[in-house]
Amino acid sequence: MTEKLATHITLTRNLAAPAANTSAAAGLLKILIAAQAAGVGVQWSEVDAAAPKSKQPYWVTLCDMQTRLYDANAVVRYLYRVGNLALGDRLAVEQALEWEEKTLSVMSAEDLGAILAAGESQISVLSTHAPATAVSAVFFGALYYALSNAKAPLLGKYPALQQWYAQQLANAAVEAALPAFTANVVKVLVREEPSLENRRVNTDIAFEFDPSKTVLPEAGAKNVLITSALPYVNNVPHLGNVIGSTLSADVFARYSRARGHNTLYICGTDEYGTATETKALEDGVTCQELCDKYHRLHKEVYEWFDLSFNHFGRTSTHKHTEIVQAIFAQCVENGFVLEKEVPQLFCEQCSRFLADRFVEGTCPKCAYDDARGDQCDKCGTLLNAIELINPRCKLDNNQPIVRTSMHQYIDLEKLQSQCEAFVSKASEEGKWSTNSLAITHNWFKEGLEPRCITRDLKWGVPVPLSGYEKKVFYVWFDACIGYPSITANYTSDWELWWKNPDNVALYQFMGKDNVPFHTIVFPSTQIASGDNWTQLHHIAACEYLNYESGKFSKSRGVGVFGNNAQDTGVPPDVWRYFLLSNRPESADAMFAWSDFVARNNNELLANVGNFCNRVIKFLDANTKYAGILPAADAARIAAGADTGDRRLIDDVNVLLARYIERMDGVHIKAGLRTAMEISARGNLYLQESKLDNTLFSESRAQCDTVVAVATNLIYLLSALFHPFMPATATNISRQLNAPERTITDTFELDLHAGHVIGNPDYLFTRIDEKKISEWRAKYAGRQEEVPSQPKPKSRKSQGSKPEVAN
């Protein structure tokens, strides 16, 4: 005869007993699961700590009867005896209890492998009953006890058992129940620590960048050679410098690697020229000491911005001198170098010819009395130093005289037709940026002229000609040769990159003021040398990034420079995101602190951070999936299915194709915008799917699919954001316990059912808007009156000026 149906049991916490141990916690969990399956409620009570001590940490009182039970299996037998269970389930109860008592109970907690193997063999039996039956309760208790005491958890080797274990824990809602039992109870073991063993990932998409590995072109591969304009070493780079060349190049290099292309990214400091000598004199140091200082500072700034150079070198090396002199000798031999006698200012006090930057005076156009020997900062006119009114030597303030000096010129006029043919072909194949092409065509339209490539300086590459012992090469002749020379310091096989045009595509990144040196001067030098050089395929030139209402100025302390960005305490990825989302691709852009804060709070935090954190925390919750990825319903995501899940996948694939097209074309800002659109589409998917506790409890199969698809979308986003925010991408991969991955052509579920994720974490934090006024005041600098900075006028309007300032 069936006993009266129990309405509840009472779990009593014994405060006077020793702290609860693992065995007690395992028994408690067994009771909780069994009570849930039997439909019996659980009430809680406590015994005062002053009561007589007992060794039992808890006991169970059955319904309103005063029967007290201490053994968990006895409680389970009672619950299923009084519950309204079918005969088959009652038999299963007894079989499970007998199996546990005769098999599992004789195993030691250290014999975890045998227990897990036993569980794996019983998984089919466990799965034939409802999620929280006696079979589940009995085995779960034993398994919990074994896992909690194991020194090296091995559950990841048994994916079916692992998934079942997490489901039982979620169904029992024990995370909320246990604290009511005792504060000292052993923490519930939800899952193992993330490891390679419990990953369920498509390994074909894993990718890793190893900067220590020497990269050489590979037969049959897409070999991509990337350079960014070599930053000059007389100052710390500001944000405009960073976005204009190095950061933009880094994004494309990271994208190229993530697409599986064989990629080399080369950069370094440009260390020769008049500006170096001038700055060294001002600072009272040698040119070498100055270059060593700023090379280190530049390197530190770029490392903080997380730039992924394969090699960051410098031009003041023996290898650079060797290659520059060899190319010059070839140009001479091939008849593309001229010698001219040039009138030049000579300082008798210094006993030296004065290069442009060593001369100051009055502008002949606007009468500004502090014009430089190469350009007037007030009216923008490009000048020859000899044109200045009342010129003065910057070194000693004496008035120089005019003398003639012999100089070498590369004959660009003679090379124009060949250079134009190169530009016509390369610009079409490489889809040059519009501003680059316009600047280049303007030079051709005006007509190229012989260009002076030597200077009367001490600091530079020596000119290997008799009579030129006190002269060096002009910095804009040797600077672009720095790309192959820095590569030569990276690998002795540098010519495999630089003299391999059929197998290597060269991408170059810079500010627009550097364009003609990369589209005309350097390509013409390559042509003049007669070697089969790898020449420019694509050029990406940025306009200018201005600061708040004016320009960056290190001398006046205006604007954010590389070291200042670090001082704010804002992570590098936030700076990268802001600069790249404002990249001045077709027009000048403005840095504003209000925009900086808004993009972090309203875009990164509200879009990307919200989507990733919401999904991963939901998946991680002990009362739900316990960090183990469920299986998606194949029918819901099948091609052609009319479900929200399928619509998401189709929409993401459309956006993914657009992202790849834009990034292939080096439309970096548009590529980032598309990645953000994919993240926003993920947020919409969660909203439409109504991902919450109700979906989990009432529509488990649908919830499983949403979680599986959304988690995989996060994994895809880690790859799409990697070029722009590499640390964020790494953080996402860590939270997912997955390797960093390639950018694939389509969105697939590359994290499989049973995959165990890592621990959730916030990707971004909110920036207090009060920081806007604080930072704005800190970097406003000195606001004394300075001359306006108009754009330089046309070369042609300045007569036959043979060079542009370095």
Tab-separated table of N, CA and C in Angstrom, residues 552-674:
chain	number	residue	atom	x	y	z
A	552	PHE	N	48.259	69.026	-33.769
A	552	PHE	CA	49.174	68.485	-32.769
A	552	PHE	C	50.449	69.331	-32.756
A	553	SER	N	50.971	69.600	-31.569
A	553	SER	CA	52.223	70.345	-31.467
A	553	SER	C	52.980	69.883	-30.232
A	554	LYS	N	54.068	69.176	-30.448
A	554	LYS	CA	54.874	68.703	-29.326
A	554	LYS	C	55.514	69.878	-28.593
A	555	SER	N	55.980	70.882	-29.332
A	555	SER	CA	56.666	72.013	-28.715
A	555	SER	C	55.742	72.809	-27.801
A	556	ARG	N	54.450	72.875	-28.142
A	556	ARG	CA	53.496	73.623	-27.319
A	556	ARG	C	52.697	72.715	-26.390
A	557	GLY	N	52.969	71.398	-26.429
A	557	GLY	CA	52.260	70.479	-25.551
A	557	GLY	C	50.814	70.265	-25.921
A	558	VAL	N	50.489	70.462	-27.199
A	558	VAL	CA	49.106	70.330	-27.655
A	558	VAL	C	48.893	68.959	-28.281
A	559	GLY	N	47.903	68.223	-27.800
A	559	GLY	CA	47.563	66.946	-28.416
A	559	GLY	C	48.081	65.756	-27.638
A	560	VAL	N	47.682	64.583	-28.113
A	560	VAL	CA	48.032	63.326	-27.464
A	560	VAL	C	49.135	62.640	-28.256
A	561	PHE	N	50.254	62.409	-27.609
A	561	PHE	CA	51.360	61.709	-28.228
A	561	PHE	C	51.394	60.277	-27.690
A	562	GLY	N	52.218	59.448	-28.302
A	562	GLY	CA	52.192	58.027	-27.990
A	562	GLY	C	52.297	57.715	-26.522
A	563	ASN	N	53.211	58.378	-25.824
A	563	ASN	CA	53.372	58.116	-24.390
A	563	ASN	C	52.204	58.665	-23.582
A	564	ASN	N	51.536	59.732	-24.074
A	564	ASN	CA	50.373	60.282	-23.368
A	564	ASN	C	49.210	59.309	-23.362
A	565	ALA	N	49.007	58.610	-24.464
A	565	ALA	CA	47.902	57.655	-24.554
A	565	ALA	C	48.026	56.608	-23.456
A	566	GLN	N	49.220	56.156	-23.222
A	566	GLN	CA	49.450	55.158	-22.178
A	566	GLN	C	49.157	55.739	-20.800
A	567	ASP	N	49.472	57.013	-20.604
A	567	ASP	CA	49.295	57.652	-19.296
A	567	ASP	C	47.827	57.775	-18.895
A	568	THR	N	46.910	57.773	-19.851
A	568	THR	CA	45.484	57.916	-19.525
A	568	THR	C	44.933	56.693	-18.801
A	569	GLY	N	45.608	55.541	-18.919
A	569	GLY	CA	45.104	54.317	-18.318
A	569	GLY	C	44.053	53.610	-19.153
A	570	VAL	N	43.706	54.174	-20.297
A	570	VAL	CA	42.747	53.537	-21.201
A	570	VAL	C	43.492	52.477	-22.014
A	571	PRO	N	42.961	51.257	-22.115
A	571	PRO	CA	43.682	50.182	-22.806
A	571	PRO	C	43.997	50.507	-24.267
A	572	PRO	N	45.088	49.945	-24.794
A	572	PRO	CA	45.474	50.202	-26.185
A	572	PRO	C	44.366	49.889	-27.188
A	573	ASP	N	43.590	48.833	-26.959
A	573	ASP	CA	42.557	48.468	-27.934
A	573	ASP	C	41.498	49.543	-28.084
A	574	VAL	N	41.197	50.259	-27.015
A	574	VAL	CA	40.213	51.349	-27.115
A	574	VAL	C	40.782	52.471	-27.967
A	575	TRP	N	42.060	52.772	-27.769
A	575	TRP	CA	42.718	53.783	-28.624
A	575	TRP	C	42.745	53.326	-30.072
A	576	ARG	N	43.081	52.079	-30.293
A	576	ARG	CA	43.115	51.548	-31.659
A	576	ARG	C	41.736	51.671	-32.308
A	577	TYR	N	40.712	51.286	-31.556
A	577	TYR	CA	39.362	51.339	-32.116
A	577	TYR	C	38.981	52.771	-32.486
A	578	PHE	N	39.244	53.700	-31.581
A	578	PHE	CA	38.875	55.083	-31.871
A	578	PHE	C	39.603	55.616	-33.100
A	579	LEU	N	40.916	55.413	-33.148
A	579	LEU	CA	41.694	55.934	-34.273
A	579	LEU	C	41.255	55.306	-35.590
A	580	LEU	N	41.004	53.997	-35.583
A	580	LEU	CA	40.648	53.303	-36.820
A	580	LEU	C	39.224	53.624	-37.262
A	581	SER	N	38.325	53.838	-36.309
A	581	SER	CA	36.961	54.215	-36.686
A	581	SER	C	36.899	55.653	-37.177
A	582	ASN	N	37.944	56.448	-36.890
A	582	ASN	CA	38.039	57.825	-37.381
A	582	ASN	C	39.166	57.990	-38.400
A	583	ARG	N	39.619	56.891	-38.963
A	583	ARG	CA	40.757	56.945	-39.886
A	583	ARG	C	40.481	57.943	-41.026
A	584	PRO	N	41.360	58.928	-41.202
A	584	PRO	CA	41.116	59.956	-42.227
A	584	PRO	C	41.471	59.459	-43.631
A	585	GLU	N	40.602	58.639	-44.188
A	585	GLU	CA	40.902	57.990	-45.463
A	585	GLU	C	40.698	58.916	-46.660
A	586	SER	N	39.656	59.751	-46.632
A	586	SER	CA	39.360	60.605	-47.785
A	586	SER	C	39.294	62.074	-47.427
A	587	ALA	N	39.338	62.412	-46.160
A	587	ALA	CA	39.303	63.800	-45.713
A	587	ALA	C	39.940	63.878	-44.335
A	588	ASP	N	40.378	65.080	-43.953
A	588	ASP	CA	40.962	65.260	-42.632
A	588	ASP	C	39.935	64.895	-41.566
A	589	ALA	N	40.415	64.352	-40.450
A	589	ALA	CA	39.551	63.980	-39.336
A	589	ALA	C	39.981	64.742	-38.092
A	590	MET	N	39.130	64.712	-37.084
A	590	MET	CA	39.394	65.462	-35.863
A	590	MET	C	39.362	64.539	-34.654
A	591	PHE	N	40.373	64.660	-33.809
A	591	PHE	CA	40.343	63.967	-32.523
A	591	PHE	C	39.620	64.859	-31.526
A	592	ALA	N	38.585	64.299	-30.870
A	592	ALA	CA	37.859	65.023	-29.826
A	592	ALA	C	37.654	64.089	-28.645
A	593	TRP	N	37.910	64.575	-27.435
A	593	TRP	CA	37.786	63.738	-26.255
A	593	TRP	C	36.355	63.256	-26.040
A	594	SER	N	35.392	64.084	-26.344
A	594	SER	CA	33.993	63.673	-26.171
A	594	SER	C	33.649	62.506	-27.081
A	595	ASP	N	34.171	62.532	-28.302
A	595	ASP	CA	33.934	61.433	-29.245
A	595	ASP	C	34.654	60.170	-28.785
A	596	PHE	N	35.849	60.355	-28.253
A	596	PHE	CA	36.637	59.225	-27.756
A	596	PHE	C	35.876	58.466	-26.673
A	597	VAL	N	35.353	59.188	-25.699
A	597	VAL	CA	34.624	58.565	-24.595
A	597	VAL	C	33.318	57.949	-25.098
A	598	ALA	N	32.634	58.659	-25.989
A	598	ALA	CA	31.353	58.163	-26.502
A	598	ALA	C	31.521	56.860	-27.270
A	599	ARG	N	32.569	56.749	-28.050
A	599	ARG	CA	32.771	55.524	-28.827
A	599	ARG	C	33.074	54.331	-27.913
A	600	ASN	N	33.775	54.574	-26.836
A	600	ASN	CA	34.010	53.479	-25.899
A	600	ASN	C	32.706	53.047	-25.227
A	601	ASN	N	31.965	54.020	-24.692
A	601	ASN	CA	30.775	53.704	-23.907
A	601	ASN	C	29.597	53.249	-24.760
A	602	ASN	N	29.394	53.893	-25.907
A	602	ASN	CA	28.186	53.647	-26.708
A	602	ASN	C	28.375	52.622	-27.811
A	603	GLU	N	29.623	52.303	-28.150
A	603	GLU	CA	29.860	51.354	-29.241
A	603	GLU	C	30.546	50.086	-28.721
A	604	LEU	N	31.730	50.242	-28.170
A	604	LEU	CA	32.445	49.054	-27.696
A	604	LEU	C	31.698	48.378	-26.545
A	605	LEU	N	31.327	49.164	-25.559
A	605	LEU	CA	30.678	48.602	-24.379
A	605	LEU	C	29.257	48.141	-24.688
A	606	ALA	N	28.478	49.006	-25.348
A	606	ALA	CA	27.062	48.710	-25.564
A	606	ALA	C	26.825	47.689	-26.667
A	607	ASN	N	27.716	47.607	-27.634
A	607	ASN	CA	27.519	46.680	-28.757
A	607	ASN	C	28.321	45.396	-28.539
A	608	VAL	N	29.623	45.463	-28.729
A	608	VAL	CA	30.467	44.266	-28.660
A	608	VAL	C	30.488	43.677	-27.253
A	609	GLY	N	30.748	44.528	-26.254
A	609	GLY	CA	30.836	44.035	-24.890
A	609	GLY	C	29.537	43.411	-24.413
A	610	ASN	N	28.428	44.055	-24.736
A	610	ASN	CA	27.124	43.538	-24.305
A	610	ASN	C	26.833	42.176	-24.923
A	611	PHE	N	27.066	42.039	-26.224
A	611	PHE	CA	26.761	40.776	-26.901
A	611	PHE	C	27.606	39.633	-26.343
A	612	CYS	N	28.906	39.844	-26.276
A	612	CYS	CA	29.796	38.764	-25.830
A	612	CYS	C	29.530	38.393	-24.377
A	613	ASN	N	29.424	39.388	-23.505
A	613	ASN	CA	29.270	39.096	-22.087
A	613	ASN	C	27.929	38.441	-21.784
A	614	ARG	N	26.872	38.888	-22.458
A	614	ARG	CA	25.548	38.320	-22.191
A	614	ARG	C	25.509	36.830	-22.530
A	615	VAL	N	26.065	36.478	-23.677
A	615	VAL	CA	26.029	35.081	-24.114
A	615	VAL	C	26.941	34.208	-23.260
A	616	ILE	N	28.171	34.653	-23.039
A	616	ILE	CA	29.138	33.822	-22.320
A	616	ILE	C	28.722	33.625	-20.863
A	617	LYS	N	28.189	34.669	-20.223
A	617	LYS	CA	27.743	34.516	-18.839
A	617	LYS	C	26.531	33.587	-18.750
A	618	PHE	N	25.636	33.664	-19.738
A	618	PHE	CA	24.476	32.777	-19.763
A	618	PHE	C	24.927	31.326	-19.902
A	619	LEU	N	25.895	31.110	-20.801
A	619	LEU	CA	26.422	29.767	-21.017
A	619	LEU	C	27.185	29.270	-19.806
A	620	ASP	N	27.835	30.175	-19.104
A	620	ASP	CA	28.686	29.798	-17.978
A	620	ASP	C	27.908	29.481	-16.706
A	621	ALA	N	26.678	29.991	-16.591
A	621	ALA	CA	25.938	29.894	-15.336
A	621	ALA	C	25.765	28.443	-14.891
A	622	ASN	N	26.061	28.180	-13.632
A	622	ASN	CA	25.924	26.826	-13.088
A	622	ASN	C	24.490	26.310	-13.155
A	623	THR	N	23.544	27.236	-13.048
A	623	THR	CA	22.143	26.828	-13.067
A	623	THR	C	21.609	26.629	-14.480
A	624	LYS	N	22.493	26.795	-15.478
A	624	LYS	CA	22.060	26.579	-16.864
A	624	LYS	C	22.981	25.541	-17.524
A	625	TYR	N	24.001	26.012	-18.258
A	625	TYR	CA	24.820	25.078	-19.030
A	625	TYR	C	26.156	24.756	-18.375
A	626	ALA	N	26.474	25.466	-17.296
A	626	ALA	CA	27.723	25.208	-16.566
A	626	ALA	C	28.948	25.271	-17.475
A	627	GLY	N	28.891	26.131	-18.481
A	627	GLY	CA	30.050	26.349	-19.334
A	627	GLY	C	30.266	25.327	-20.417
A	628	ILE	N	29.313	24.439	-20.633
A	628	ILE	CA	29.457	23.398	-21.647
A	628	ILE	C	28.495	23.678	-22.796
A	629	LEU	N	29.046	23.831	-23.987
A	629	LEU	CA	28.251	24.256	-25.136
A	629	LEU	C	27.239	23.177	-25.522
A	630	PRO	N	25.968	23.552	-25.636
A	630	PRO	CA	24.962	22.575	-26.062
A	630	PRO	C	24.987	22.397	-27.575
A	631	ALA	N	24.255	21.405	-28.042
A	631	ALA	CA	24.156	21.152	-29.482
A	631	ALA	C	23.041	21.991	-30.084
A	632	ALA	N	23.273	22.530	-31.268
A	632	ALA	CA	22.240	23.263	-31.990
A	632	ALA	C	21.320	22.277	-32.702
A	633	ASP	N	20.057	22.629	-32.818
A	633	ASP	CA	19.089	21.826	-33.557
A	633	ASP	C	19.402	21.937	-35.047
A	634	ALA	N	19.817	20.831	-35.645
A	634	ALA	CA	20.238	20.850	-37.049
A	634	ALA	C	19.138	21.353	-37.965
A	635	ALA	N	17.901	21.028	-37.648
A	635	ALA	CA	16.789	21.448	-38.514
A	635	ALA	C	16.597	22.956	-38.475
A	636	ARG	N	16.848	23.569	-37.315
A	636	ARG	CA	16.653	25.016	-37.179
A	636	ARG	C	17.704	25.820	-37.939
A	637	ILE	N	18.887	25.264	-38.123
A	637	ILE	CA	19.954	26.014	-38.797
A	637	ILE	C	20.244	25.495	-40.198
A	638	ALA	N	19.461	24.527	-40.673
A	638	ALA	CA	19.682	23.968	-42.007
A	638	ALA	C	19.429	25.029	-43.072
A	639	ALA	N	20.165	24.935	-44.169
A	639	ALA	CA	19.983	25.869	-45.278
A	639	ALA	C	18.533	25.815	-45.748
A	640	GLY	N	17.950	26.992	-45.899
A	640	GLY	CA	16.574	27.062	-46.369
A	640	GLY	C	15.544	27.063	-45.268
A	641	ALA	N	15.965	26.808	-44.032
A	641	ALA	CA	15.013	26.782	-42.918
A	641	ALA	C	14.520	28.197	-42.626
A	642	ASP	N	13.225	28.318	-42.364
A	642	ASP	CA	12.648	29.625	-42.082
A	642	ASP	C	12.609	29.843	-40.577
A	643	THR	N	13.779	29.999	-39.991
A	643	THR	CA	13.893	30.229	-38.552
A	643	THR	C	14.771	31.445	-38.311
A	644	GLY	N	14.622	32.015	-37.115
A	644	GLY	CA	15.464	33.154	-36.771
A	644	GLY	C	16.932	32.793	-36.743
A	645	ASP	N	17.223	31.551	-36.402
A	645	ASP	CA	18.613	31.096	-36.366
A	645	ASP	C	19.210	31.076	-37.766
A	646	ARG	N	18.452	30.558	-38.718
A	646	ARG	CA	18.937	30.497	-40.098
A	646	ARG	C	19.060	31.893	-40.700
A	647	ARG	N	18.095	32.764	-40.373
A	647	ARG	CA	18.168	34.130	-40.908
A	647	ARG	C	19.410	34.834	-40.390
A	648	LEU	N	19.744	34.593	-39.121
A	648	LEU	CA	20.967	35.184	-38.589
A	648	LEU	C	22.180	34.707	-39.377
A	649	ILE	N	22.285	33.406	-39.572
A	649	ILE	CA	23.446	32.851	-40.280
A	649	ILE	C	23.547	33.427	-41.686
A	650	ASP	N	22.413	33.524	-42.387
A	650	ASP	CA	22.421	34.080	-43.744
A	650	ASP	C	22.832	35.544	-43.734
A	651	ASP	N	22.296	36.308	-42.793
A	651	ASP	CA	22.655	37.733	-42.712
A	651	ASP	C	24.132	37.911	-42.403
A	652	VAL	N	24.652	37.101	-41.489
A	652	VAL	CA	26.077	37.199	-41.137
A	652	VAL	C	26.947	36.869	-42.344
A	653	ASN	N	26.568	35.887	-43.128
A	653	ASN	CA	27.363	35.532	-44.308
A	653	ASN	C	27.394	36.655	-45.330
A	654	VAL	N	26.291	37.385	-45.477
A	654	VAL	CA	26.276	38.546	-46.379
A	654	VAL	C	27.236	39.615	-45.866
A	655	LEU	N	27.156	39.897	-44.571
A	655	LEU	CA	28.034	40.908	-43.982
A	655	LEU	C	29.489	40.456	-43.985
A	656	LEU	N	29.730	39.169	-43.786
A	656	LEU	CA	31.088	38.642	-43.789
A	656	LEU	C	31.732	38.811	-45.165
A	657	ALA	N	30.981	38.534	-46.218
A	657	ALA	CA	31.501	38.727	-47.580
A	657	ALA	C	31.836	40.200	-47.822
A	658	ARG	N	31.009	41.088	-47.284
A	658	ARG	CA	31.252	42.529	-47.429
A	658	ARG	C	32.507	42.934	-46.654
A	659	TYR	N	32.669	42.381	-45.470
A	659	TYR	CA	33.857	42.663	-44.650
A	659	TYR	C	35.126	42.274	-45.407
A	660	ILE	N	35.149	41.063	-45.970
A	660	ILE	CA	36.333	40.577	-46.690
A	660	ILE	C	36.609	41.434	-47.911
A	661	GLU	N	35.562	41.806	-48.634
A	661	GLU	CA	35.740	42.654	-49.823
A	661	GLU	C	36.350	44.004	-49.442
A	662	ARG	N	35.856	44.584	-48.368
A	662	ARG	CA	36.356	45.895	-47.952
A	662	ARG	C	37.787	45.807	-47.434
A	663	MET	N	38.098	44.779	-46.690
A	663	MET	CA	39.450	44.646	-46.169
A	663	MET	C	40.439	44.290	-47.267
A	664	ASP	N	40.038	43.461	-48.216
A	664	ASP	CA	40.906	43.159	-49.356
A	664	ASP	C	41.256	44.428	-50.122
A	665	GLY	N	40.308	45.351	-50.196
A	665	GLY	CA	40.536	46.624	-50.889
A	665	GLY	C	41.174	47.671	-50.009
A	666	VAL	N	41.584	47.306	-48.792
A	666	VAL	CA	42.221	48.186	-47.815
A	666	VAL	C	41.310	49.364	-47.450
A	667	HIS	N	40.015	49.104	-47.384
A	667	HIS	CA	39.075	50.092	-46.863
A	667	HIS	C	38.878	49.756	-45.383
A	668	ILE	N	39.854	50.168	-44.595
A	668	ILE	CA	39.964	49.705	-43.212
A	668	ILE	C	38.817	50.203	-42.346
A	669	LYS	N	38.480	51.474	-42.472
A	669	LYS	CA	37.397	52.013	-41.652
A	669	LYS	C	36.077	51.327	-41.972
A	670	ALA	N	35.821	51.081	-43.254
A	670	ALA	CA	34.590	50.399	-43.653
A	670	ALA	C	34.587	48.952	-43.167
A	671	GLY	N	35.760	48.313	-43.162
A	671	GLY	CA	35.854	46.950	-42.659
A	671	GLY	C	35.503	46.873	-41.183
A	672	LEU	N	36.005	47.830	-40.409
A	672	LEU	CA	35.695	47.866	-38.978
A	672	LEU	C	34.208	48.115	-38.757
A	673	ARG	N	33.655	49.007	-39.553
A	673	ARG	CA	32.228	49.295	-39.425
A	673	ARG	C	31.387	48.047	-39.706
A	674	THR	N	31.803	47.245	-40.682
A	674	THR	CA	31.070	46.021	-41.009
A	674	THR	C	31.168	45.004	-39.882
